[in-house]
CSV table of C-alpha atoms and ligand atoms in Angstrom, one decimal:
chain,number,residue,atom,x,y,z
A,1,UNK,CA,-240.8,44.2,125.6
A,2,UNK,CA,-244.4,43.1,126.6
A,3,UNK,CA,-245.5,46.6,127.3
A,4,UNK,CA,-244.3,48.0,124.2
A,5,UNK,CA,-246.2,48.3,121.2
A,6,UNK,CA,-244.8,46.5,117.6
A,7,UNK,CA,-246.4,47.2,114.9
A,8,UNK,CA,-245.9,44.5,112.1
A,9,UNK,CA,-247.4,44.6,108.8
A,10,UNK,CA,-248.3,41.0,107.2
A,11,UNK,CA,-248.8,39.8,103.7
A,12,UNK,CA,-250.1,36.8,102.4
A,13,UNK,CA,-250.0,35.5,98.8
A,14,UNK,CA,-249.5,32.0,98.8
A,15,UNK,CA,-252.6,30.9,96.4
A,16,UNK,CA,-255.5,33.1,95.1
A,17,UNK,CA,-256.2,35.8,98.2
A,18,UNK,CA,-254.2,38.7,98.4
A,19,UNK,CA,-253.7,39.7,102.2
A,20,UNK,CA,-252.1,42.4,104.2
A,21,UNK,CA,-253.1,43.0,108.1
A,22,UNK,CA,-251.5,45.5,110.4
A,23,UNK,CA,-251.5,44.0,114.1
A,24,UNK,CA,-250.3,46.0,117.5
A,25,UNK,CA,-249.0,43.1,119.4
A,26,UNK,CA,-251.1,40.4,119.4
A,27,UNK,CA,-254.3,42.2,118.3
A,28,UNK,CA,-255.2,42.7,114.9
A,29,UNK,CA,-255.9,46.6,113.7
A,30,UNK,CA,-256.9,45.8,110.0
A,31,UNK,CA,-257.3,42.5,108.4
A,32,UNK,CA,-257.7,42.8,104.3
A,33,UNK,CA,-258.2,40.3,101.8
A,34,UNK,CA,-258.9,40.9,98.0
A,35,UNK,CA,-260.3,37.2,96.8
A,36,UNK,CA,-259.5,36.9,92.9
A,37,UNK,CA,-262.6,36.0,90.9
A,38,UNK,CA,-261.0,34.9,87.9
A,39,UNK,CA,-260.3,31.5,88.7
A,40,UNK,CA,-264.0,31.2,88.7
A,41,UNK,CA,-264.3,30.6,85.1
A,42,UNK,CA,-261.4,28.1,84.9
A,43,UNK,CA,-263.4,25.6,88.2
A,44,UNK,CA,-260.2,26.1,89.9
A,45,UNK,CA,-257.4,28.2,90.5
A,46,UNK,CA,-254.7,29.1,87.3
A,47,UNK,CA,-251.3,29.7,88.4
A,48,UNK,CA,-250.2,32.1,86.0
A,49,UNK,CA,-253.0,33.9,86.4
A,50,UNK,CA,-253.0,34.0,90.2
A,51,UNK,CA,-249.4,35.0,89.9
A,52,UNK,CA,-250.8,38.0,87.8
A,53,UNK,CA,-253.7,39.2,90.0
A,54,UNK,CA,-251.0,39.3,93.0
A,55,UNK,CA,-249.2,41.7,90.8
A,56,UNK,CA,-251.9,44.2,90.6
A,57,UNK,CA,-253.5,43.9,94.0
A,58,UNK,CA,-250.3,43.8,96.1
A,59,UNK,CA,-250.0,47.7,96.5
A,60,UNK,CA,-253.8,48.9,96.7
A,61,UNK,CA,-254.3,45.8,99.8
A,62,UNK,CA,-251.3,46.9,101.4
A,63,UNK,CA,-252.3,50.5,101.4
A,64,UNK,CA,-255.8,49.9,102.8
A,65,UNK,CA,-254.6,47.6,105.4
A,66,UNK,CA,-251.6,50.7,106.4
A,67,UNK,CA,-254.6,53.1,106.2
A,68,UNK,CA,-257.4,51.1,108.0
A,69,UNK,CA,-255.0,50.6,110.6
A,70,UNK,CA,-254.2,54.3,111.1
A,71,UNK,CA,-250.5,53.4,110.6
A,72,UNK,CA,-247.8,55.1,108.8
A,73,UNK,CA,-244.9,52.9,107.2
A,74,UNK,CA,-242.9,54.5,109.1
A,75,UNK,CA,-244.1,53.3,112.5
A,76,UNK,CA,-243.9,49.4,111.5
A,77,UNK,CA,-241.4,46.8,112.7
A,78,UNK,CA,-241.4,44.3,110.9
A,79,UNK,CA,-242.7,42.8,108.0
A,80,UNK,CA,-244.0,39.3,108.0
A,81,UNK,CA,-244.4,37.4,104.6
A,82,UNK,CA,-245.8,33.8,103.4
A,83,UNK,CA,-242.9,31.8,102.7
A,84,UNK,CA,-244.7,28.8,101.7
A,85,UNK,CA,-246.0,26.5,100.9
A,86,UNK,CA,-248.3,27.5,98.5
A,87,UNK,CA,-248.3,28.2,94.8
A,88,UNK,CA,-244.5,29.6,93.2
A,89,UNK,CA,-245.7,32.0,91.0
A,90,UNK,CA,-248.1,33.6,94.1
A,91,UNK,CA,-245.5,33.2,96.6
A,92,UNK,CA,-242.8,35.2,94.7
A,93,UNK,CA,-244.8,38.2,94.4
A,94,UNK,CA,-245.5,38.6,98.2
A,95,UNK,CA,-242.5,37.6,99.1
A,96,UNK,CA,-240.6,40.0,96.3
A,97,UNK,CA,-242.7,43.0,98.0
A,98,UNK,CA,-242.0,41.8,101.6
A,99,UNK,CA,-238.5,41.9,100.9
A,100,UNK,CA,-238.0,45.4,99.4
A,101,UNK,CA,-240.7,46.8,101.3
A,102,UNK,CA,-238.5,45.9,104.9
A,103,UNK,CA,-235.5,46.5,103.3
A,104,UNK,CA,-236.9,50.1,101.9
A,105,UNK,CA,-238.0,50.7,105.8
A,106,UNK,CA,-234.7,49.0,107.3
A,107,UNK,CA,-236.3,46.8,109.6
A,108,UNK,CA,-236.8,43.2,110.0
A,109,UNK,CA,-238.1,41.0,107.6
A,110,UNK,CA,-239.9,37.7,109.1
A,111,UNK,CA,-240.4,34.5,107.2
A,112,UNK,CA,-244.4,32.7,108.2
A,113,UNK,CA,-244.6,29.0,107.0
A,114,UNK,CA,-248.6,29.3,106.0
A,115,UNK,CA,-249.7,26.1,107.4
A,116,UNK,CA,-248.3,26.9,111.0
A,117,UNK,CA,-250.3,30.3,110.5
A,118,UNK,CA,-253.4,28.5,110.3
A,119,UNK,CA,-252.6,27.2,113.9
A,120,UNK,CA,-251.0,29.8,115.8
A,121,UNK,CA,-254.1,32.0,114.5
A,122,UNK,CA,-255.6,31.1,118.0
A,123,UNK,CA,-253.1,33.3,119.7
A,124,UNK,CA,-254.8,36.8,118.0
A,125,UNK,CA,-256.1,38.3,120.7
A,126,UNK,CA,-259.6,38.5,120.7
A,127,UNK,CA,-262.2,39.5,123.0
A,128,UNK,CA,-263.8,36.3,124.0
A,129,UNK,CA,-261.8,33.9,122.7
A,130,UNK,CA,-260.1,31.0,124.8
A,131,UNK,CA,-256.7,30.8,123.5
A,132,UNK,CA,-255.6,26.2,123.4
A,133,UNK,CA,-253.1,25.6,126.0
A,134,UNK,CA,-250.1,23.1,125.6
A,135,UNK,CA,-250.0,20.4,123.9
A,136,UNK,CA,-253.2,20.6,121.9
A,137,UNK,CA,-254.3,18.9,118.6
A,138,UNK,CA,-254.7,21.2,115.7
A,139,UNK,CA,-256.3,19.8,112.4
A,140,UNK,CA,-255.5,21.8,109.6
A,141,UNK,CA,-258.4,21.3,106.9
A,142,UNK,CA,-258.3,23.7,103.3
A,143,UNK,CA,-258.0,23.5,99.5
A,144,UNK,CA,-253.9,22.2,100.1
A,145,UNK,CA,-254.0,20.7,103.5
A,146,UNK,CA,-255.4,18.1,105.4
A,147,UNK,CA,-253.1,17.2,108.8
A,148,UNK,CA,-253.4,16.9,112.6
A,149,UNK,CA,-250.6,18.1,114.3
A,150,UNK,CA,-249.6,18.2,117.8
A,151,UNK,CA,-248.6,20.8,118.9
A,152,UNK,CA,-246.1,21.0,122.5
A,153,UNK,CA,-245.4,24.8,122.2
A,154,UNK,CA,-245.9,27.9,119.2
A,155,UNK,CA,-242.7,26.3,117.3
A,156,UNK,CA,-242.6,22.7,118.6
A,157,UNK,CA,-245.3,21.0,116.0
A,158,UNK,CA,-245.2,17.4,114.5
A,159,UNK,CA,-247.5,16.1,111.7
A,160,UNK,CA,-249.0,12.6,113.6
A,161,UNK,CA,-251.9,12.2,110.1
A,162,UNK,CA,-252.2,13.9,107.1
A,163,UNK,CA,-254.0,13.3,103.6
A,164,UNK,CA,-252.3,10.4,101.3
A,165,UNK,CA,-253.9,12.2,98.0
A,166,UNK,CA,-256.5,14.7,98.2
A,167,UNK,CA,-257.3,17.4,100.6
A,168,UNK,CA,-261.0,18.2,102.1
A,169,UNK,CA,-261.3,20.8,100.5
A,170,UNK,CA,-260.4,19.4,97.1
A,171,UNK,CA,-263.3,17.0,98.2
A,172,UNK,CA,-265.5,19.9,98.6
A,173,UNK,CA,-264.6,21.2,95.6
A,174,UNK,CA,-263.8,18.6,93.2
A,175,UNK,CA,-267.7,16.8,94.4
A,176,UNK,CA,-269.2,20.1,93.7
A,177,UNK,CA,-267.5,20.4,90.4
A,178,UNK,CA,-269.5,17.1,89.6
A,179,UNK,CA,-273.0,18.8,90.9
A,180,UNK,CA,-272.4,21.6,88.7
A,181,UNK,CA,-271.1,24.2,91.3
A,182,UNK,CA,-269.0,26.9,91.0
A,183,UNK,CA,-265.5,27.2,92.3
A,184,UNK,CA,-264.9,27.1,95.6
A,185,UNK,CA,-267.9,24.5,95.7
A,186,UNK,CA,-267.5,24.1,99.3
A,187,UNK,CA,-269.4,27.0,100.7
A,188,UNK,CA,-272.5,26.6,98.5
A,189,UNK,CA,-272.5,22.7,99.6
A,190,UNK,CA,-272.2,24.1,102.9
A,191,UNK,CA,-274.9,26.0,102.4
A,192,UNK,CA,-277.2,23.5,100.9
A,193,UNK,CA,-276.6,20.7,103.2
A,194,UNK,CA,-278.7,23.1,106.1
A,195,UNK,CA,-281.5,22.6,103.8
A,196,UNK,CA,-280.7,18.6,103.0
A,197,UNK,CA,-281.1,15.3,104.8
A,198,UNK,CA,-277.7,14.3,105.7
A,199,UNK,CA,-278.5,10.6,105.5
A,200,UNK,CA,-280.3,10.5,102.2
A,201,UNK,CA,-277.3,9.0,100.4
A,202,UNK,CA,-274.6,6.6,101.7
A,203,UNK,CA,-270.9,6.9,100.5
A,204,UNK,CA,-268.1,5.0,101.9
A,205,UNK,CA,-266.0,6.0,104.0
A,206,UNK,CA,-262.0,5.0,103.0
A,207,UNK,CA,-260.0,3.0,104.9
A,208,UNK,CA,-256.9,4.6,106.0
A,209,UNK,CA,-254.2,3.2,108.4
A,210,UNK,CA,-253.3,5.3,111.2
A,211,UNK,CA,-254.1,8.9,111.0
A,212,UNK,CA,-253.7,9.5,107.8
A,213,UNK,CA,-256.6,10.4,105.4
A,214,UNK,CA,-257.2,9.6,101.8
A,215,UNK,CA,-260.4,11.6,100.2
A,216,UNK,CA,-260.0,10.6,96.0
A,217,UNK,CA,-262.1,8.2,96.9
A,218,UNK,CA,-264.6,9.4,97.7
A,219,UNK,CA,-264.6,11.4,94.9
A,220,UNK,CA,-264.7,9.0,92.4
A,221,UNK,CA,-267.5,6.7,94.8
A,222,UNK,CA,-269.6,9.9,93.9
A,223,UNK,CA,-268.8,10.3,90.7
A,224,UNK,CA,-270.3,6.7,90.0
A,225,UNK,CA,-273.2,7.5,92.2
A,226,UNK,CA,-274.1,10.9,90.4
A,227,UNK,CA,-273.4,8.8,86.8
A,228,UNK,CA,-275.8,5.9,88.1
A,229,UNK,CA,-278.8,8.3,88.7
A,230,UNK,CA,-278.4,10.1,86.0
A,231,UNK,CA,-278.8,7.7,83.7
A,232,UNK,CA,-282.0,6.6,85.8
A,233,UNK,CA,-283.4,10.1,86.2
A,234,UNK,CA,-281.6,12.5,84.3
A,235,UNK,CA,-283.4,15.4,86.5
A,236,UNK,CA,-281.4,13.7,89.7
A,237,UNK,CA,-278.8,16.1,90.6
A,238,UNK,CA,-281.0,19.1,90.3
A,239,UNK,CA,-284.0,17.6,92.4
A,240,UNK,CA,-282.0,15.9,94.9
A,241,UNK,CA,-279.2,19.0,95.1
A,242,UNK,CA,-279.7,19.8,99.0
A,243,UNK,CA,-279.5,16.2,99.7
A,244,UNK,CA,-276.7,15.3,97.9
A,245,UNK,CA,-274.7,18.0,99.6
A,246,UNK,CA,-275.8,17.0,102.9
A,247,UNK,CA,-274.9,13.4,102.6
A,248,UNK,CA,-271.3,14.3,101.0
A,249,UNK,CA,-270.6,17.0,103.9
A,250,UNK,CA,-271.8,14.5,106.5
A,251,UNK,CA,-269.6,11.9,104.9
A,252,UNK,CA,-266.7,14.2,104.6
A,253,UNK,CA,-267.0,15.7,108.6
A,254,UNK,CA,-267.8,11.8,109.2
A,255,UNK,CA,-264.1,11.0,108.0
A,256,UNK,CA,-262.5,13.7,109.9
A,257,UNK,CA,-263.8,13.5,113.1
A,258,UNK,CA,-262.8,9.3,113.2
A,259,UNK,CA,-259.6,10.3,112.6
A,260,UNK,CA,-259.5,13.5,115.0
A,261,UNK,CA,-261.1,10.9,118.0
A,262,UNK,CA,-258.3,8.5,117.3
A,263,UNK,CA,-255.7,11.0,117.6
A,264,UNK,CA,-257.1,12.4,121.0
A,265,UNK,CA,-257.3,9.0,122.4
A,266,UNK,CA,-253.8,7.9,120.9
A,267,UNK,CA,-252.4,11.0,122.3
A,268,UNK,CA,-254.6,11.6,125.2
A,269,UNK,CA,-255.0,15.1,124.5
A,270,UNK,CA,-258.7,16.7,124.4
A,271,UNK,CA,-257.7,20.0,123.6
A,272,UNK,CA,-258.9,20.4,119.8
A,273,UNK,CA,-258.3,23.3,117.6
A,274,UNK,CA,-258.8,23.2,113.8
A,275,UNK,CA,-257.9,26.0,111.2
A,276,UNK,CA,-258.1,26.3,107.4
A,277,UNK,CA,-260.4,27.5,105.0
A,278,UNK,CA,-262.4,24.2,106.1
A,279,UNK,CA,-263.0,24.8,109.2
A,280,UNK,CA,-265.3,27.4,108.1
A,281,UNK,CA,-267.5,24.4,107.4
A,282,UNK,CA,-270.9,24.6,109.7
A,283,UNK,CA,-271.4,20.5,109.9
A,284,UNK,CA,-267.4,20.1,111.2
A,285,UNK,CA,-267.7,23.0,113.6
A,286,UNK,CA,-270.9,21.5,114.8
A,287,UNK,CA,-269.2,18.0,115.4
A,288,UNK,CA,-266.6,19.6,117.3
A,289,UNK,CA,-268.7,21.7,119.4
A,290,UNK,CA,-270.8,18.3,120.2
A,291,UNK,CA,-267.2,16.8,121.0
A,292,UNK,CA,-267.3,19.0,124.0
A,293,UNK,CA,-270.0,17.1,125.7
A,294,UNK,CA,-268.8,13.6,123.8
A,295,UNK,CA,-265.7,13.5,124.2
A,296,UNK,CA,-264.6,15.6,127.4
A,297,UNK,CA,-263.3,17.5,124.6
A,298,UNK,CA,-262.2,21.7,125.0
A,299,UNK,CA,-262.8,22.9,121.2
A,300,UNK,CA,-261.3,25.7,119.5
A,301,UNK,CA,-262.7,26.9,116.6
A,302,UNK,CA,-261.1,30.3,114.9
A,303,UNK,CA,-263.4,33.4,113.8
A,304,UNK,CA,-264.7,33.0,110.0
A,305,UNK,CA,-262.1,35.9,109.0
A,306,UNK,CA,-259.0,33.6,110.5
A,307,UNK,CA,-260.5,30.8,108.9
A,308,UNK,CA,-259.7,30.5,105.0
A,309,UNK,CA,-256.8,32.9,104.1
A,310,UNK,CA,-256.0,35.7,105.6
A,311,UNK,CA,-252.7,38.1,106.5
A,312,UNK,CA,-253.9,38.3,110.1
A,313,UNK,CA,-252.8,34.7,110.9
A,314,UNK,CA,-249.3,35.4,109.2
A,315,UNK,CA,-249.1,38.4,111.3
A,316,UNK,CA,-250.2,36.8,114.4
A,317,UNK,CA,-246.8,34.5,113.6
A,318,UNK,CA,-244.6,37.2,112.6
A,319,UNK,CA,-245.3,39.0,115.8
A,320,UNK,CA,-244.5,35.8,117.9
A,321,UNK,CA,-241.3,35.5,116.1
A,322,UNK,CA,-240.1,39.3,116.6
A,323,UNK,CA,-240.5,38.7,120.0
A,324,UNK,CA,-237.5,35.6,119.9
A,325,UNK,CA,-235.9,38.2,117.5
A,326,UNK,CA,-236.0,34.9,114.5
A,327,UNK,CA,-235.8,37.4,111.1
A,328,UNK,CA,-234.8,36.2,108.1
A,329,UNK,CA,-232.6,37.4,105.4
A,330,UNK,CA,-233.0,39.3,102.1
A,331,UNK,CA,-231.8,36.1,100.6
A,332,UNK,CA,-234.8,34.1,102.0
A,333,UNK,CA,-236.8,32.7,99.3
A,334,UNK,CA,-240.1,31.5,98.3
A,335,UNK,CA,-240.6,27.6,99.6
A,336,UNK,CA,-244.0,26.0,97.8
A,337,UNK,CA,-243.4,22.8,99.6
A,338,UNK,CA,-242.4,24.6,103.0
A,339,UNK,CA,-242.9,22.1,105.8
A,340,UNK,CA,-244.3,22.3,109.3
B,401,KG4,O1,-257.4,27.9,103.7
B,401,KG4,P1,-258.0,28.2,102.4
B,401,KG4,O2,-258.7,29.5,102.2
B,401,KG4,O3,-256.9,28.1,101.2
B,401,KG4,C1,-256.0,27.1,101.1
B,401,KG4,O4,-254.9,27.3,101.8
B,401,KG4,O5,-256.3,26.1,100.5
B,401,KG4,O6,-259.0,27.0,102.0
B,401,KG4,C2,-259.8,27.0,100.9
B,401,KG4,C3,-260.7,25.8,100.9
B,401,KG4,C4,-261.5,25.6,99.6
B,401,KG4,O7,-261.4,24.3,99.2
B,401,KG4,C5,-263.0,25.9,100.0
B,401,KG4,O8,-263.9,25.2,99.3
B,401,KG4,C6,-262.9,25.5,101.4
B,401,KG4,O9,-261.7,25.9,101.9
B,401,KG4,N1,-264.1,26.1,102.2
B,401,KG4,C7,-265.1,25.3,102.7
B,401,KG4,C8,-265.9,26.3,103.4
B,401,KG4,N2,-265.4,27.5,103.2
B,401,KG4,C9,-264.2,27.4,102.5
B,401,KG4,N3,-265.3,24.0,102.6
B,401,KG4,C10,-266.5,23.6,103.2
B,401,KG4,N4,-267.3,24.4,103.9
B,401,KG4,C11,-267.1,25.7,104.0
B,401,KG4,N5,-268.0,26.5,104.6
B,402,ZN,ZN1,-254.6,28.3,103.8
């Protein structure tokens, strides 16, 4: 089996990012996302509308990713889908096409639970790239998501903390909505916290028991802070912008990494892997890099395209699971509160 080649094609519509990626094995041949820019005006992503955009960019992503990978339909495998979790109305769409599309070809359709994507996308083969061995600690950090999860092998995982309310990235988002960002706020406070000092402003952190994380919080802790100096200096948020992003992101990666060193030292595990859109974040990548040195820790940290959502992490899954020969049936349906 090893030294033959599968082709899988792999499609991802659980929110607002319509993916397909065409993988040989383990390695990725084409990797294409159309983002949806209409949520932009709404601050946050519209169902219905989501559900809509799927609709028309479905064929024209597939097509590219078939034709950027040189492959004909008829050479595929299999085709892996996002099951869930993830957004119903954005789910059914990819899931619709999945379905007929395999069925069309007559070959195996594979069911990808999103979140374990995020994970196993360590295992695409890249040049360079240290793949974690077993057990290792993944945190999963994005818009839906915050957990750490151990994982003993590609489809033995268990949740040991996740997020009692928010996720990071609704931090991200939800604080930049209060600076006046756009939507997804968290790569522009990304980007402004280089330029700020990350200790300008102090914001409690929660307290949380266990490994869990709780971030609404913090949202509201700033929302008082940003009302506060307003009324003092109603200039505040646009003179002390860099600042104000450095002190939230350093308070945010702040949170995360307490919660990652108590699970490594609960579990006695130092290899550390995080994936999800967050993980694109510069100030938690640096903290886990320094955890290296700190810690004893090995960190693995995916490439910015495997990072927030993509097809080639579905693919990566779908590939693992033709090899155990676990397809699903036509009658498989969309799951938006799919668990790990
Ligand atoms: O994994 P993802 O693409 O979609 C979900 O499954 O949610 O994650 C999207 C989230 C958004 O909240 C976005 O603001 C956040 O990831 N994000 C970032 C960065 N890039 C994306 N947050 C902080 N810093 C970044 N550089
Ligand atoms: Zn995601």
């Amino acid at each position: 089996m090893a030294s033959q080649k599968i082709y899988i094609l792999a499609i991802e519509s659980s929110c607002d990012d319509t993916a397909a990626a065409v993988l040989c094995n383990d390695t990725i041949l084409s990797n294409v996302v159309a983002n949806q820019s209409i949520h932009k005006a709404y601050g946050g992503v519209v169902p219905e509308l989501a559900s809509r955009a799927h609709q028309q960019n479905i064929v024209p992503v597939v097509d590219q990713a078939l034709k950027k990978a040189a492959i004909d339909k008829s050479q595929l495998h299999a085709i892996a889908f996002t099951r869930g979790p993830g957004l119903m109305g954005s789910l059914l769409v990819g899931t619709s096409f999945a379905k007929s599309f395999a069925f069309g070809l007559g070959i195996p359709l594979i069911d990808v639970n999103h979140m374990q994507a995020h994970i196993l996308a360590h295992f695409i083969d890249e040049k360079d790239y240290k793949k974690p061995p077993f057990p290792f600690l993944a945190m999963t950090i994005s818009g839906g998501h915050t957990q750490i999860i151990k994982v003993d092998s590609y489809f033995d995982m268990e949740v040991i903390g996740e997020t009692i309310d928010d996720a990071v990235g609704e931090a991200f988002d939800k604080s930049g909505k209060l600076l006046g960002l756009g939507y997804p706020a968290g790569p522009e406070i990304d980007k402004r916290a280089k330029l700020g000092n990350p200790k300008a402003f102090a914001f409690t952190k929660p307290k949380v028991d266990g490994l869990n994380f709780s971030f609404s919080g913090l949202k509201t802790a700033i929302l008082y802070f940003v009302q506060k100096q307003v009324k003092a200096n109603p200039n505040f948020v646009e003179e002390h912008l860099n600042d104000i992003c450095a002190s939230i992101q350093y308070t945010i990666v702040g949170i995360l990494m307490d919660k990652l060193k108590s699970a490594s030292k609960q579990t006695g595990i130092k290899h550390i892997a995080i994936g999800g859109g967050v993980s694109a974040n510069s100030g938690i990548r640096e903290a886990l890099m320094s955890g290296e040195q700190k810690f004893g820790w090995t960190s693995y940290i995916p490439k910015f395209e495997y990072t927030t959502d993509n097809a080639a992490m579905i693919g990566i899954v779908g590939y693992l699971k033709y090899l155990e020969g676990d397809y699903a049936e036509q009658r498989v349906m969309a799951s938006a509160r799919l668990k790990i």
